[in-house]
Coordinates of C-alpha atoms in Angstrom, one line a residue:
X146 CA 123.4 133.4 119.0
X147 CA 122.3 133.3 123.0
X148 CA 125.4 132.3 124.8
X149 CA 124.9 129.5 127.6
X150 CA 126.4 130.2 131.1
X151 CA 126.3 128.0 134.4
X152 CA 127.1 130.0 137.7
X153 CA 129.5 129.2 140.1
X154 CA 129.5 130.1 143.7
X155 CA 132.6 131.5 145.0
X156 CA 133.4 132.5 148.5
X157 CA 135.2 135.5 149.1
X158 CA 137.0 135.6 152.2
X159 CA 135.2 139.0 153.6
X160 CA 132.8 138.6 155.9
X161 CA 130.1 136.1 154.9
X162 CA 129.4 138.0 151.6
X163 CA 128.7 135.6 148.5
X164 CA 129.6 136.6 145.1
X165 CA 128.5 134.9 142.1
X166 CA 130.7 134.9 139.0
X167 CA 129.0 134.0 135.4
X168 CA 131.5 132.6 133.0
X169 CA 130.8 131.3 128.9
X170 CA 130.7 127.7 128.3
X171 CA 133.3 128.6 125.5
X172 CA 136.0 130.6 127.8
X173 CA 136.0 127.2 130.0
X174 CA 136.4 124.9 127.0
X175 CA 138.7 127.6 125.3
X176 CA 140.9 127.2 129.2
X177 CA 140.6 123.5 129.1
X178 CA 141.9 123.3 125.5
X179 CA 144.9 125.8 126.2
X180 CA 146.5 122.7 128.2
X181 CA 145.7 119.9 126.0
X182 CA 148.6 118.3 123.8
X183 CA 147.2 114.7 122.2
X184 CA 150.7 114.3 120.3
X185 CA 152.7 115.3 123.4
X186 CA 155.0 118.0 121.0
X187 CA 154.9 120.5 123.6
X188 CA 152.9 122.7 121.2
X189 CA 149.3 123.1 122.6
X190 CA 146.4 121.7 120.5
X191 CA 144.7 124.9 120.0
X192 CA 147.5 126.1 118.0
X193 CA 148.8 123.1 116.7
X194 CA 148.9 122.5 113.3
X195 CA 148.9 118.8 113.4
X196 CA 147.3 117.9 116.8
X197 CA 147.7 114.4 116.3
X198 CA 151.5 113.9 115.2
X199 CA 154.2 115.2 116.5
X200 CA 155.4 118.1 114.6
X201 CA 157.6 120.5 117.2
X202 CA 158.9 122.7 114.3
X203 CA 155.1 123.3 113.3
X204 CA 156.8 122.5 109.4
X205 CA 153.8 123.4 106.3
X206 CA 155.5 123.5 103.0
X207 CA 153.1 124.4 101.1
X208 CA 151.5 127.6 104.1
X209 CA 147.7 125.7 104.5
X210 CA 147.7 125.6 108.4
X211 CA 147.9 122.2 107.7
X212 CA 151.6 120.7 109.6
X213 CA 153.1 118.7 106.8
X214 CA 153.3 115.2 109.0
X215 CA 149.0 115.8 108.6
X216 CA 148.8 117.0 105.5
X217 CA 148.1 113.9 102.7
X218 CA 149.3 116.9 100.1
X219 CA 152.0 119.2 101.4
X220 CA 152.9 120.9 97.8
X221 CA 149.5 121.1 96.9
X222 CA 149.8 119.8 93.8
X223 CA 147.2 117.5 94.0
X224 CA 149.5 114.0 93.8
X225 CA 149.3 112.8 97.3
X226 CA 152.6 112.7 98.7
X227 CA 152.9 108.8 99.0
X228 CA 152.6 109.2 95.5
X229 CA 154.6 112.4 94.8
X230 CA 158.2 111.4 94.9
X231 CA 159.0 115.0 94.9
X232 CA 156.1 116.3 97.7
X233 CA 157.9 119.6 98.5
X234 CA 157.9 120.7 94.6
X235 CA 154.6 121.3 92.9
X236 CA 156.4 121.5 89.8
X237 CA 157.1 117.7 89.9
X238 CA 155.8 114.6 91.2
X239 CA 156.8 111.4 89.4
X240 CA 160.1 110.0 88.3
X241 CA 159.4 106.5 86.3
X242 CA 162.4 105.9 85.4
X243 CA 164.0 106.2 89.0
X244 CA 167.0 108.0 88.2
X245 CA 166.0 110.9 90.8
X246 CA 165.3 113.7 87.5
X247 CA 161.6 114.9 87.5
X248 CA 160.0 113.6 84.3
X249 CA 159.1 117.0 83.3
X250 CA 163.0 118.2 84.1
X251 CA 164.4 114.8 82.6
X252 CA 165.5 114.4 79.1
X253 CA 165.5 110.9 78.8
X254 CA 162.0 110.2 81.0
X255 CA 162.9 106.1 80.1
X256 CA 166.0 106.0 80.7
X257 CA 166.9 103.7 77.6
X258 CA 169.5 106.2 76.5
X259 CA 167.5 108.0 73.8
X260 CA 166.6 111.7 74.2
X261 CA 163.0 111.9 74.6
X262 CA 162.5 114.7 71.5
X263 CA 163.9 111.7 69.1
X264 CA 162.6 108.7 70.6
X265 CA 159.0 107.6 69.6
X266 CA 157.9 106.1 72.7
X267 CA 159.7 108.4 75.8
X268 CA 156.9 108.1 78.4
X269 CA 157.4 104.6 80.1
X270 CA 154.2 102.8 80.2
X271 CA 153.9 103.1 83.9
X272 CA 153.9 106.6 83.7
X273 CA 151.5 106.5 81.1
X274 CA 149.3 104.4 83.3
X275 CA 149.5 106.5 86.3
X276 CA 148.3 108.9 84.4
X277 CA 145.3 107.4 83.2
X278 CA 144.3 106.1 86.6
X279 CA 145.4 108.4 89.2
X280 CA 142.2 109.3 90.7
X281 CA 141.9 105.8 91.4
X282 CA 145.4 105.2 92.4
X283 CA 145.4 107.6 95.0
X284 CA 141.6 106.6 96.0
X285 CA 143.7 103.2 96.9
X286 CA 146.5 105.1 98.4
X287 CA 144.8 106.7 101.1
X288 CA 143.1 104.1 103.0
X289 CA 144.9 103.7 106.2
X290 CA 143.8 100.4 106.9
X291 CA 146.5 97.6 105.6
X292 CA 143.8 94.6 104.0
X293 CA 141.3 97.3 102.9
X294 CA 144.2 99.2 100.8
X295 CA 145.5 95.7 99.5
X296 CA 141.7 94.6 98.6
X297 CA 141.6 98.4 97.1
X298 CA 144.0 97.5 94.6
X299 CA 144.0 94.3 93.7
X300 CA 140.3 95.6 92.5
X301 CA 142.1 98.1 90.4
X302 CA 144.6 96.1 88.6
X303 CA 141.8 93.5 87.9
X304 CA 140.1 97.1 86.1
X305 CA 143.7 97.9 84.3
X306 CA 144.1 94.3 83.3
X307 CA 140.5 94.5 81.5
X308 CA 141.5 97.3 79.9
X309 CA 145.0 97.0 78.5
X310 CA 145.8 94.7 75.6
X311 CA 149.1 93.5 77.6
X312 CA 148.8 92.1 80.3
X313 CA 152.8 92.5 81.0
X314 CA 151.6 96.3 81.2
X315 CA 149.2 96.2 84.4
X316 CA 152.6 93.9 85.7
X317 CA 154.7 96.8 85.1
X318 CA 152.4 99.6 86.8
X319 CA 152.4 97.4 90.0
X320 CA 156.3 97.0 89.8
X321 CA 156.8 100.7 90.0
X322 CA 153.7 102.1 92.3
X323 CA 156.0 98.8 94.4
X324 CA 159.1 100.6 93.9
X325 CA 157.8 103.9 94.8
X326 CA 156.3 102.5 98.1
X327 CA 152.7 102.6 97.5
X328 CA 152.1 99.4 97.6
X329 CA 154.1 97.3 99.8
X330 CA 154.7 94.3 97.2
X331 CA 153.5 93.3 93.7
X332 CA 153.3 90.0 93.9
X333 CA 149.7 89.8 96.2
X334 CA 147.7 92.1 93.2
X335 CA 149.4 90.2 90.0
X336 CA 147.6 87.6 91.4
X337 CA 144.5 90.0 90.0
X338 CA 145.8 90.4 86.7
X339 CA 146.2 86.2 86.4
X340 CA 142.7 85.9 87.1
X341 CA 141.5 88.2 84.9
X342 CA 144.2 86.9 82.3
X343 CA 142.7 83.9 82.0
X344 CA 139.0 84.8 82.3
X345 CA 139.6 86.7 78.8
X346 CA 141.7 83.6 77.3
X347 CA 140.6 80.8 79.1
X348 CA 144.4 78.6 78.4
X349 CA 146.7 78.6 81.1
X350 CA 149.7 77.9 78.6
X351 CA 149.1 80.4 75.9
X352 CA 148.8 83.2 79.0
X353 CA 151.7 81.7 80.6
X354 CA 154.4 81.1 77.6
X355 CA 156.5 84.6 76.8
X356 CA 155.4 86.1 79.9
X357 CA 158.6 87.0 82.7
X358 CA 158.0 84.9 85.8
X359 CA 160.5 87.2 87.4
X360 CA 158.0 90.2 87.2
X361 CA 156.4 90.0 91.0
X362 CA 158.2 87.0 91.9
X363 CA 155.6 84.7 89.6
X364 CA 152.1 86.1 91.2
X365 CA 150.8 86.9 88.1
X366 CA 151.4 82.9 87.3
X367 CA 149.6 81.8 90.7
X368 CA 147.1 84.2 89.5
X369 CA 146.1 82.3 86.1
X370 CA 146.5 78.6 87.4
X371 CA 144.2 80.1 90.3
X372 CA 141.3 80.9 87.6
X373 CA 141.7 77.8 85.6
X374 CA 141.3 75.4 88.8
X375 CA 138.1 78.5 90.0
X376 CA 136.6 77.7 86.4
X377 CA 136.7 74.2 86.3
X378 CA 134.8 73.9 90.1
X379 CA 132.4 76.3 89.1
X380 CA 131.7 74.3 85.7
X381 CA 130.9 71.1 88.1
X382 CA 133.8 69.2 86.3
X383 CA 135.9 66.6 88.5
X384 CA 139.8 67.7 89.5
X385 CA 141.7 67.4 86.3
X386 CA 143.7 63.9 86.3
X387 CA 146.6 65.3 83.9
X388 CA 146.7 68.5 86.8
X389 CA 150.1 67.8 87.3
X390 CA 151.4 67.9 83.7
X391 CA 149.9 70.9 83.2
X392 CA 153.1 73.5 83.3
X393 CA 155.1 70.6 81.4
X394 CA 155.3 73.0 78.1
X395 CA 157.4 75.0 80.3
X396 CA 159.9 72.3 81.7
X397 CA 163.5 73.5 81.3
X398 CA 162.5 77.2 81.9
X399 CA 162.3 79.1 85.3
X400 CA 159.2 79.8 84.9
X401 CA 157.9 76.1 85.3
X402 CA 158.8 76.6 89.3
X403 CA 156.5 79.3 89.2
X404 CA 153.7 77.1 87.3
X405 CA 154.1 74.5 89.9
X406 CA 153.5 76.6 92.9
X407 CA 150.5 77.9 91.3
X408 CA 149.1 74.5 91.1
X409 CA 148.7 75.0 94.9
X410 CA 146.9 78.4 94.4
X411 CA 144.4 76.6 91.9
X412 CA 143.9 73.9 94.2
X413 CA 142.7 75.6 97.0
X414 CA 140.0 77.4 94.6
X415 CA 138.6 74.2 93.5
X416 CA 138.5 72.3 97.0
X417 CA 138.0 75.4 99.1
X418 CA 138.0 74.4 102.6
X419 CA 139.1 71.0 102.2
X420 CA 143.1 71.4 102.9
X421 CA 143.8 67.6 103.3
X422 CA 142.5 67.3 99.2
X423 CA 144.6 69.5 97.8
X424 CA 147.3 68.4 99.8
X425 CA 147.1 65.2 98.8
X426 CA 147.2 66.2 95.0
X427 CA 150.5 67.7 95.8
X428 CA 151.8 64.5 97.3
X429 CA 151.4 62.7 94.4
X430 CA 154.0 64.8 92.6
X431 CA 157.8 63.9 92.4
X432 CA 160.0 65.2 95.7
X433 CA 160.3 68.9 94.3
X434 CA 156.8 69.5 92.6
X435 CA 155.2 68.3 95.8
X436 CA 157.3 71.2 97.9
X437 CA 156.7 74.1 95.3
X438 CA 152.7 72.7 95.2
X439 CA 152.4 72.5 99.0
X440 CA 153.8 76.3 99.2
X441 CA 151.3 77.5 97.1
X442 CA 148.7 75.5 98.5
X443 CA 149.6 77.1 102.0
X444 CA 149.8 80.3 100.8
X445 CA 146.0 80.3 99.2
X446 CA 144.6 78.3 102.1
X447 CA 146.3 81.0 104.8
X448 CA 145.6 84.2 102.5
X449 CA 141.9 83.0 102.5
X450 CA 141.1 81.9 106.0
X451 CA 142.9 85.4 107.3
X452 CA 140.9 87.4 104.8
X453 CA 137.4 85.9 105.5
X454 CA 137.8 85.1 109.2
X455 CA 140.3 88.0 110.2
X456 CA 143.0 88.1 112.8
X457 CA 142.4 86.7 116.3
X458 CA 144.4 84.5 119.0
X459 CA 141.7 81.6 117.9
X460 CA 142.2 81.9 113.9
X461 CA 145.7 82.2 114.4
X462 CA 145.9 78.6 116.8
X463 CA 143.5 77.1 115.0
X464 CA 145.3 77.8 111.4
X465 CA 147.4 75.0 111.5
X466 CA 147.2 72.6 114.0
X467 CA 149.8 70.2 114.3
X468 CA 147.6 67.6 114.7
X469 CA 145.7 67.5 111.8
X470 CA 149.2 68.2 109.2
X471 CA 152.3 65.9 108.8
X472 CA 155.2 67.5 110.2
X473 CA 156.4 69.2 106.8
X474 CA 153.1 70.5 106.3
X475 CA 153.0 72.0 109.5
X476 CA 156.2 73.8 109.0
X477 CA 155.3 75.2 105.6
X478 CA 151.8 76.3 107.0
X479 CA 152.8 78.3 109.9
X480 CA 155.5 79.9 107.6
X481 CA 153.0 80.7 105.1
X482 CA 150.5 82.8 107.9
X483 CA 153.8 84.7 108.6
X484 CA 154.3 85.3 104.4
X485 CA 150.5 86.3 104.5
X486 CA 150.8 88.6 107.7
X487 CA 153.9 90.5 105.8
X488 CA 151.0 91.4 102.9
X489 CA 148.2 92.2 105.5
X490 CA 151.0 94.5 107.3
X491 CA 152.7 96.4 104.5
X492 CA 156.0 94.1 105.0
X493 CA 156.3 95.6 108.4
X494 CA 158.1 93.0 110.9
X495 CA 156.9 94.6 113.9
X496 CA 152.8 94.6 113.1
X497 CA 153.0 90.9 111.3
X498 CA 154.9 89.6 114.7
X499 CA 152.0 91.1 116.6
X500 CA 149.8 88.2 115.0
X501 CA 152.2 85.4 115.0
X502 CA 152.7 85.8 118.9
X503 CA 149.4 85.0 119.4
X504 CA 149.7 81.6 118.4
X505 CA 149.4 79.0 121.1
X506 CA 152.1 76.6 119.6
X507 CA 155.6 77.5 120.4
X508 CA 156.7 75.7 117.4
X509 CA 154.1 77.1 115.4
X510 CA 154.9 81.1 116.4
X511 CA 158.4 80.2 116.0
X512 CA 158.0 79.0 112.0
X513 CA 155.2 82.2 111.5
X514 CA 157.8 84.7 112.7
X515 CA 160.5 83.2 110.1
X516 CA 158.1 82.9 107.4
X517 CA 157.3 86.5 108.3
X518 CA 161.2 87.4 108.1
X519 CA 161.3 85.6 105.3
X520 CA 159.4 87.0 102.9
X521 CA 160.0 90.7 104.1
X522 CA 164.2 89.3 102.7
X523 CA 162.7 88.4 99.4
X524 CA 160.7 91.5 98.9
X525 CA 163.4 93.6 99.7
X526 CA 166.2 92.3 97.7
X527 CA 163.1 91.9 94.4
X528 CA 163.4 95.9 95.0
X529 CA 166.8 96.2 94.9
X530 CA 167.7 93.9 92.6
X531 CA 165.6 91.9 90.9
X532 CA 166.4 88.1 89.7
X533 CA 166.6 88.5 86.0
X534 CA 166.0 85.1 83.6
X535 CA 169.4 84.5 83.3
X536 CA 169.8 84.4 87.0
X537 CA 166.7 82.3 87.6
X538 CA 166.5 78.7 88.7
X539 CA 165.4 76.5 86.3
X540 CA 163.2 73.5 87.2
X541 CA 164.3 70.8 85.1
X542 CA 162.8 67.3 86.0
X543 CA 163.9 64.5 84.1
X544 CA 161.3 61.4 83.7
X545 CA 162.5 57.8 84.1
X546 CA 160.7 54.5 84.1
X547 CA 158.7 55.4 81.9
X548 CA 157.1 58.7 83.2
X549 CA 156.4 56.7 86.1
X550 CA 159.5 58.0 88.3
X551 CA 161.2 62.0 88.3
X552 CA 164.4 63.0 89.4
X553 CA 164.3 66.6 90.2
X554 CA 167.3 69.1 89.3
X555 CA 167.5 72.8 89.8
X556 CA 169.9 74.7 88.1
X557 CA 170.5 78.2 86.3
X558 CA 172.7 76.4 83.8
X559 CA 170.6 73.9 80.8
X560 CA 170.9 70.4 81.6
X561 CA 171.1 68.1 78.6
X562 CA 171.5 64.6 77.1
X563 CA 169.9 63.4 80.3
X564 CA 170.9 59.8 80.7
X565 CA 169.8 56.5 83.7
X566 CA 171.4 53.4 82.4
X567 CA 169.7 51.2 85.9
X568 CA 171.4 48.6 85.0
X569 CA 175.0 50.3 85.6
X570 CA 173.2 52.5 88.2
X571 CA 174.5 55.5 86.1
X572 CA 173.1 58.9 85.8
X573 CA 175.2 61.2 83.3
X574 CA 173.9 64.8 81.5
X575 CA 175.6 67.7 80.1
X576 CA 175.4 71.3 82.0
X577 CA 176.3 74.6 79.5
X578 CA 177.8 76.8 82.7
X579 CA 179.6 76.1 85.6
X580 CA 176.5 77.0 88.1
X581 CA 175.1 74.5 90.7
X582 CA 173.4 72.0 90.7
X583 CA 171.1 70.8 93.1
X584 CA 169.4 67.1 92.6
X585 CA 166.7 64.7 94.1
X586 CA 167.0 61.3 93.8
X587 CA 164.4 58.7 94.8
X588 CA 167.0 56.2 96.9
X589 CA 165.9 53.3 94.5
X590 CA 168.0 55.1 91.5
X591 CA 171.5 55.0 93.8
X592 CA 173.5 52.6 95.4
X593 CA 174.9 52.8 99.3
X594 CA 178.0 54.8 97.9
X595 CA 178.2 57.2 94.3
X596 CA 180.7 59.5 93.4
X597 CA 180.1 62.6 91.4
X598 CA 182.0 63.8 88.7
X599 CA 182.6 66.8 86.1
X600 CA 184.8 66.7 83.5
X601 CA 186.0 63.6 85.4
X602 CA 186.7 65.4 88.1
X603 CA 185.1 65.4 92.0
X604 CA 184.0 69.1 92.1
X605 CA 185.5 71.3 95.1
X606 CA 181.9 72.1 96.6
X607 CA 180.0 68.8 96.8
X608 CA 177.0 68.3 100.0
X609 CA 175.0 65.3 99.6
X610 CA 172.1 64.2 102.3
X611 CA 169.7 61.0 102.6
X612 CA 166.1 60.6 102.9
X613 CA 165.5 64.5 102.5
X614 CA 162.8 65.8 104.8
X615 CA 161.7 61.8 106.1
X616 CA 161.4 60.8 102.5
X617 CA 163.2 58.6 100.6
X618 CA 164.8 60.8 98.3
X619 CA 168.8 62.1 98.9
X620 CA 170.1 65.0 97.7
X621 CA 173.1 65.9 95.6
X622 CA 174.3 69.7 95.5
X623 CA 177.8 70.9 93.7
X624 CA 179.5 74.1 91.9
X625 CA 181.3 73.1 89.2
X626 CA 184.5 74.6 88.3
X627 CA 183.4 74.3 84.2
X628 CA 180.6 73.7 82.1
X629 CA 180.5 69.9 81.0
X630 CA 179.5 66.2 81.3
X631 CA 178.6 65.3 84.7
X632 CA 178.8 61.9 85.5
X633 CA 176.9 60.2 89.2
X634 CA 178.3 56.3 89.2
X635 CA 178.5 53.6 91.7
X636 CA 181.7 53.8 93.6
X637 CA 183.1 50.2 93.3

């Protein structure tokens, strides 16, 4: 190869002599480099084995040149290390079960208390699945970009849903790569396995009854109520006009809250950009119905716009204006760009507030910034701990006048032997625990003054409030101290 060199003219302070030095085009840039530190580690990036994160110890595990902050692999035992719960062993990598015991170490790889040379199934089916797909896992896992990695694999689980029989199994892969921190929340991709759920059994009930609406905090619900609503818009059928008695063969379990808010979701798929149509289908739902539908709606309608149209100071003002939403509507709309930022950021407060500082309405930042806060809580304590069915809130609304009227209660404990006598102004039913009770009432159903009772008793912790939220339905919320007849009466 024919070196290049530039001459340089140099005065030498003898006489009026000239000398002329010849230097390499390499030696300069070699010289040049020698002083260059991008990461600012004090370790020069010629010799640096991660010039672009700091790494002052110069730490490489696994002897590659490569500094272990750089390197996506630092055991190299090809499991990515956002994948490889134990990245500084190459004789490990995955612990299913989460009880800190690599599966190849661990007796009991499920944990259910059954050594795994006795028990017939020891591999949980997670693990299983990880195994079957981890060239496309970690293809998904390496993207650095936030809404291409979410898009990434909510395309995958779409794949895994085709695939396996159960759909509960694609649910419980995206629990654990969740838990492990590969993906920062489960609930966005269940969606994908609703949607392909009901493309393969086109029956939003018969996908919905046995399943756990605590698994992803109901997105595989949202998912399949999503598709049904996709379906009929792409058939050229009109909005269905029993829509919002569509969940009701799952009234009295938690689940039905779920349903409800993927009413919403399915909405917004069959009027698209028309926000004030499927609002208004939400409306005509009873108090409670009409908040868990106008959530979901918000959620769709946000998720979409953000997705299509990106992240600017413009989309994010123009989102929801204030003008063209009632005031609820507005609130739950700028909280649901911050619940949608939290996806698009990995659940990372910082980068979601970025975007919900550039909106223009004080108000407006202000609700993003909670919803944002918000949902980050809720992810983090599904992680730790996550609401089990026993636990759950159950949506039981109770139909009077005929179907015509609803009054809404939410409780963990069964309500039964629901009873309205409107001529005595009475509303009595039956609770099986001693767990609260919260209840809307449209005002025409109570008189100026009611007491509440339990056993015959006024319980300890009672809050009531009129016309909840400008409408005119009051709340009633109380603990019992026992399980038994509850009793709401005029106070004479």
């Amino acid at each position: 190869m024919i070196s290049r060199f530039f001459i340089i003219p140099v005065i030498i302070a003898i006489g009026l002599s000239v000398t002329v030095l010849f230097m390499n085009f390499e030696e300069i840039a070699e010289t040049k480099l020698a002083g260059v530190d991008a990461d600012k580690d004090k370790i020069s990036d010629r010799i640096d084995n991660c010039p672009k994160i700091k790494n002052e110890d110069q730490d490489d595990f696994d002897q590659d040149a490569v500094g272990d902050p750089c390197d996506l692999d630092d055991d190299n035992d090809g499991i990515v290390d956002v994948l490889d719960v134990f990245d500084d062993n190459p004789e490990e990598w995955s612990d299913f079960d989460f009880d800190g015991i690599g599966s190849k170490e661990d007796p009991d790889d499920d944990n259910d208390g059954v050594i795994d040379s006795m028990d017939e199934a020891p591999v949980p089916v997670s693990e299983e699945l990880v195994a079957t797909y981890l060239e496309n896992i970690q293809e998904c896992a390496i993207r650095d970009d936030g809404t291409s990695r979410l898009l990434c694999y909510s395309q995958f689980f779409g794949r895994v849903a085709e695939d396996q029989e159960n759909n509960s199994n694609a649910l419980e892969l995206s629990i654990a790569l969740s838990k492990i921190g590969l993906i920062d929340d489960c609930h966005f991709v269940s969606h994908e396995v609703g949607h392909v759920a009901f493309n393969e059994n086109p029956s939003v009930i018969e996908n919905l009854v046995g399943m756990d609406g605590t698994m992803c905090r109901g997105g595989y619900f949202h998912g399949v109520l999503a598709a049904y609503f996709h379906d009929v818009q792409e058939d050229g059928d009109p909005f269905p006009s029993d829509y919002d008695t569509v969940c009701n063969d799952l009234i009295g379990t938690s689940n039905y809250q779920d349903c409800v808010h993927g009413l919403g979701h399915g909405m917004v798929h069959y009027f698209e950009e028309d926000l004030e149509s499927s609002l208004q289908m939400c409306h005509n739902m009873s108090f409670y119905q009409n908040r868990l539908c106008v959530k979901g709606v918000m959620m769709q309608y946000t998720d979409n716009v953000l997705t299509r149209q990106g992240i600017s100071k413009d989309i994010m003002s123009e989102l929801c204006k204030e003008s063209k939403l009632d005031d609820i509507d507005f609130v739950e709309c700028s909280m649901s760009a911050g619940t949608t930022l939290a996806f698009f950021t990995n659940h990372d407060y910082e980068e979601g507030s970025k975007s919900c500082n550039l909106i223009e309405n004080k108000q407006g930042r202000d609700h993003c910034l909670e919803g944002l806060k918000l949902e980050i809580q809720d992810s983090e304590k599904y992680e730790v701990e996550p609401l089990t069915l026993d636990k759950r809130e159950k949506f039981q609304p109770q139909f009077v006048e005929e179907d015509s009227k609803v009054i809404d209660i939410q409780s963990p404990a069964v309500i039964s032997n629901f009873q309205f006598v409107p001529e005595a102004g009475l509303i009595s039913f039956v609770i099986d625990r001693p767990q609260y009770v919260v209840m809307y009432i449209p005002n025409e159903f109570l008189s100026s003054k009611m007491i509440v009772t339990v056993n015959g008793q006024i319980p300890d912790e009672l809050y009531t409030k009129g016309n909840m939220l400008g409408e005119r339905v009051s709340m009633i919320r109380f603990v019992p101290d026992d399980s038994g007849l509850v009793m709401i009466t005029p106070l004479s």
